[in-house]
């Protein structure tokens, strides 16, 4: 694999993305909104005493589950756009006429949504951790975040969710010609996973067994969609079947 | 050299190209002619390794296009202009070319110089920083042509290269294609513009699913039509017709006013003898010309057979 070619596809996609205002602002809006909601809720709780540590911990746990939506939705937004734009511009034929291999094209197309999604996820987690600690330290005299659970979510679950969103978006956008339709269908496709993650965490979040089960489900889903996507990303399918 | 042998491509039950065999020599301009849906684009895609043949083989410089491992090597030596320019509309013309240059492994300052030189040739450098979406169809076509020339490939596959270009820009592209040939490059054209094919191509292949004819435009004309010459006389009469018909190489003679219209085998050899006879008999020859059948006539005769 020629990583320089992968890098070029990745950089070009990011540049195109930055020129697409609709996707660019949608991508930024979601983390800002979710982080703001989290901070406002924590602030409301600590500013209306009496406040218990159990109550705050429950709030933090709930909202940290919501933050995990960021890498999934951002990767879906970018992933579906990058493939559909190529289809609409009819730029896949000249692209495939270069020395790029099918794997390099897929890697470039996968990194373009995955990396910004992970970066935005980390930034959002960072903002939540620092804001929550800033708000709760004067009340409890200790830093509540990050918890082990949150670190696990950040470094294991969030990348997996980002990968899942990426492959779902890439797979679905090979079948659809319109950017918004691809985004909507991809978002719908990742919804069941959210229910599993959020509901599972809300009910039994503290058990490490459940986390393990959720991780295994996620890994399975990532592998499944990755295989479906890899099958679609060959030059014959791209030139003949992608409409 | 490109060699295709019994090349066949089917899509389900539909066969787009069947049993196509041909060789394209290094340094020639080769044209694919045929009606819409004749399999020109499919053939070009197979020859460039973009899709695999269902049957048969194609080789570019001995590299089999069906083997996936050969594709990057083949593509380093091949430039492809597809039917649609396929540019990134939101990016500048320069960035479009820069992206492709980098995929071919070119880096600054060589890449920048190459882009600048080609954009200047096609009179687009002034607008290199502007987004492609602001360009006219012809300008986009020029950018797409530059894109396939960036890595200085040995083989150029151009699908309708002058499509959307005004006459001046078309001439620029035609001249550029001829320059490429002078520099030893091999150019493979697919076109509906038969005038261009006639002017540019050393050889043409007329295809409609399979190969209908393959030869130089001149030889195709000769094969399909007799060669007709016209002698313009100051004063003509029917007395000479009998003597002309007696010449072994003359297939037919007609008089139309002061013009004698003759079908002959090879005007280059036969005209001097006809001229000598006419002068000897006292006719005053004003000028001699050849009725040139167009490639369009040849093409129509072949595809409507």
PDB file of C-alpha atoms in Angstrom, chain A residues 2 4-13 15-17 19-20 85-86 89-102 104 109 235-236 239-240, chain B residues 9 11 41 45 49-53 68 71-73 75-76 78 80 82-92 95 98-100 102-104 107 147 151:
ATOM      1  CA  UNK A   2       1.292   3.441  -0.982  1.00  0.00           C
ATOM      2  CA  UNK A   4       1.355   8.792   0.097  1.00  0.00           C
ATOM      3  CA  UNK A   5      -1.572   8.102  -2.272  1.00  0.00           C
ATOM      4  CA  UNK A   6      -3.885   7.419   0.688  1.00  0.00           C
ATOM      5  CA  UNK A   7      -2.765  10.713   2.222  1.00  0.00           C
ATOM      6  CA  UNK A   8      -3.485  12.612  -1.008  1.00  0.00           C
ATOM      7  CA  UNK A   9      -7.043  11.244  -1.216  1.00  0.00           C
ATOM      8  CA  UNK A  10      -7.573  12.046   2.470  1.00  0.00           C
ATOM      9  CA  UNK A  11      -6.262  15.624   2.124  1.00  0.00           C
ATOM     10  CA  UNK A  12      -8.243  16.273  -1.058  1.00  0.00           C
ATOM     11  CA  UNK A  13     -11.448  15.035   0.581  1.00  0.00           C
ATOM     12  CA  UNK A  15     -10.264  20.235   1.361  1.00  0.00           C
ATOM     13  CA  UNK A  16     -13.446  19.536  -0.577  1.00  0.00           C
ATOM     14  CA  UNK A  17     -15.303  19.118   2.672  1.00  0.00           C
ATOM     15  CA  UNK A  19     -15.588  24.063   0.764  1.00  0.00           C
ATOM     16  CA  UNK A  20     -18.962  22.409   1.342  1.00  0.00           C
ATOM     17  CA  UNK A  85     -19.488  14.027  -4.498  1.00  0.00           C
ATOM     18  CA  UNK A  86     -17.164  11.769  -6.511  1.00  0.00           C
ATOM     19  CA  UNK A  89     -18.670  14.959 -10.328  1.00  0.00           C
ATOM     20  CA  UNK A  90     -18.066  11.751 -12.315  1.00  0.00           C
ATOM     21  CA  UNK A  91     -14.508  11.949 -11.037  1.00  0.00           C
ATOM     22  CA  UNK A  92     -14.121   8.268 -10.204  1.00  0.00           C
ATOM     23  CA  UNK A  93     -13.055   7.183 -13.697  1.00  0.00           C
ATOM     24  CA  UNK A  94     -10.117   9.605 -13.965  1.00  0.00           C
ATOM     25  CA  UNK A  95      -9.229   8.827 -10.351  1.00  0.00           C
ATOM     26  CA  UNK A  96      -9.158   5.082 -11.036  1.00  0.00           C
ATOM     27  CA  UNK A  97      -7.037   5.700 -14.138  1.00  0.00           C
ATOM     28  CA  UNK A  98      -4.182   6.832 -11.868  1.00  0.00           C
ATOM     29  CA  UNK A  99      -1.848   4.345 -10.133  1.00  0.00           C
ATOM     30  CA  UNK A 100      -4.229   4.219  -7.140  1.00  0.00           C
ATOM     31  CA  UNK A 101      -5.314   0.740  -6.018  1.00  0.00           C
ATOM     32  CA  UNK A 102      -8.823  -0.106  -4.821  1.00  0.00           C
ATOM     33  CA  UNK A 104      -5.746   2.844  -1.306  1.00  0.00           C
ATOM     34  CA  UNK A 109     -12.087   7.548   1.674  1.00  0.00           C
ATOM     35  CA  UNK A 235     -13.015  -0.692  -9.807  1.00  0.00           C
ATOM     36  CA  UNK A 236     -15.479  -2.863 -11.707  1.00  0.00           C
ATOM     37  CA  UNK A 239     -17.352   2.096 -12.838  1.00  0.00           C
ATOM     38  CA  UNK A 240     -20.258  -0.135 -13.738  1.00  0.00           C
TER      39      UNK A 240
ATOM     40  CA  UNK B   9     -16.770  -7.972 -22.520  1.00  0.00           C
ATOM     41  CA  UNK B  11     -22.493  -7.257 -18.832  1.00  0.00           C
ATOM     42  CA  UNK B  41     -15.695   3.294 -24.255  1.00  0.00           C
ATOM     43  CA  UNK B  45     -11.656   0.922 -20.455  1.00  0.00           C
ATOM     44  CA  UNK B  49      -7.199  -1.833 -17.237  1.00  0.00           C
ATOM     45  CA  UNK B  50     -10.185  -0.007 -15.786  1.00  0.00           C
ATOM     46  CA  UNK B  51     -12.393  -3.038 -16.355  1.00  0.00           C
ATOM     47  CA  UNK B  52     -11.406  -6.619 -17.098  1.00  0.00           C
ATOM     48  CA  UNK B  53     -12.303  -8.468 -20.263  1.00  0.00           C
ATOM     49  CA  UNK B  68      -4.503  -6.448 -10.809  1.00  0.00           C
ATOM     50  CA  UNK B  71      -2.614  -1.905 -13.062  1.00  0.00           C
ATOM     51  CA  UNK B  72      -0.535   0.708 -11.157  1.00  0.00           C
ATOM     52  CA  UNK B  73       2.408   0.072 -13.550  1.00  0.00           C
ATOM     53  CA  UNK B  75      -1.487   3.563 -15.232  1.00  0.00           C
ATOM     54  CA  UNK B  76       1.882   5.249 -14.689  1.00  0.00           C
ATOM     55  CA  UNK B  78      -1.169   5.807 -19.538  1.00  0.00           C
ATOM     56  CA  UNK B  80      -6.951   8.803 -19.733  1.00  0.00           C
ATOM     57  CA  UNK B  82     -12.858  10.185 -20.046  1.00  0.00           C
ATOM     58  CA  UNK B  83     -16.034  11.228 -21.832  1.00  0.00           C
ATOM     59  CA  UNK B  84     -16.905  13.606 -18.971  1.00  0.00           C
ATOM     60  CA  UNK B  85     -14.103  15.804 -17.524  1.00  0.00           C
ATOM     61  CA  UNK B  86     -14.832  14.599 -13.946  1.00  0.00           C
ATOM     62  CA  UNK B  87     -13.213  17.470 -12.081  1.00  0.00           C
ATOM     63  CA  UNK B  88     -13.649  18.501  -8.440  1.00  0.00           C
ATOM     64  CA  UNK B  89     -15.909  21.490  -8.969  1.00  0.00           C
ATOM     65  CA  UNK B  90     -15.290  23.174  -5.604  1.00  0.00           C
ATOM     66  CA  UNK B  91     -11.516  23.041  -5.907  1.00  0.00           C
ATOM     67  CA  UNK B  92      -9.372  25.352  -7.993  1.00  0.00           C
ATOM     68  CA  UNK B  95      -5.564  22.066  -6.926  1.00  0.00           C
ATOM     69  CA  UNK B  98      -1.920  19.210  -8.127  1.00  0.00           C
ATOM     70  CA  UNK B  99      -3.960  16.352  -6.612  1.00  0.00           C
ATOM     71  CA  UNK B 100      -3.608  14.180  -9.702  1.00  0.00           C
ATOM     72  CA  UNK B 102       0.710  13.847  -6.570  1.00  0.00           C
ATOM     73  CA  UNK B 103      -1.143  10.581  -7.215  1.00  0.00           C
ATOM     74  CA  UNK B 104       1.352  10.035 -10.043  1.00  0.00           C
ATOM     75  CA  UNK B 107       6.230  16.678  -6.276  1.00  0.00           C
ATOM     76  CA  UNK B 147      -4.699  16.255 -16.146  1.00  0.00           C
ATOM     77  CA  UNK B 151       2.825  12.527 -15.788  1.00  0.00           C
TER      78      UNK B 151
END
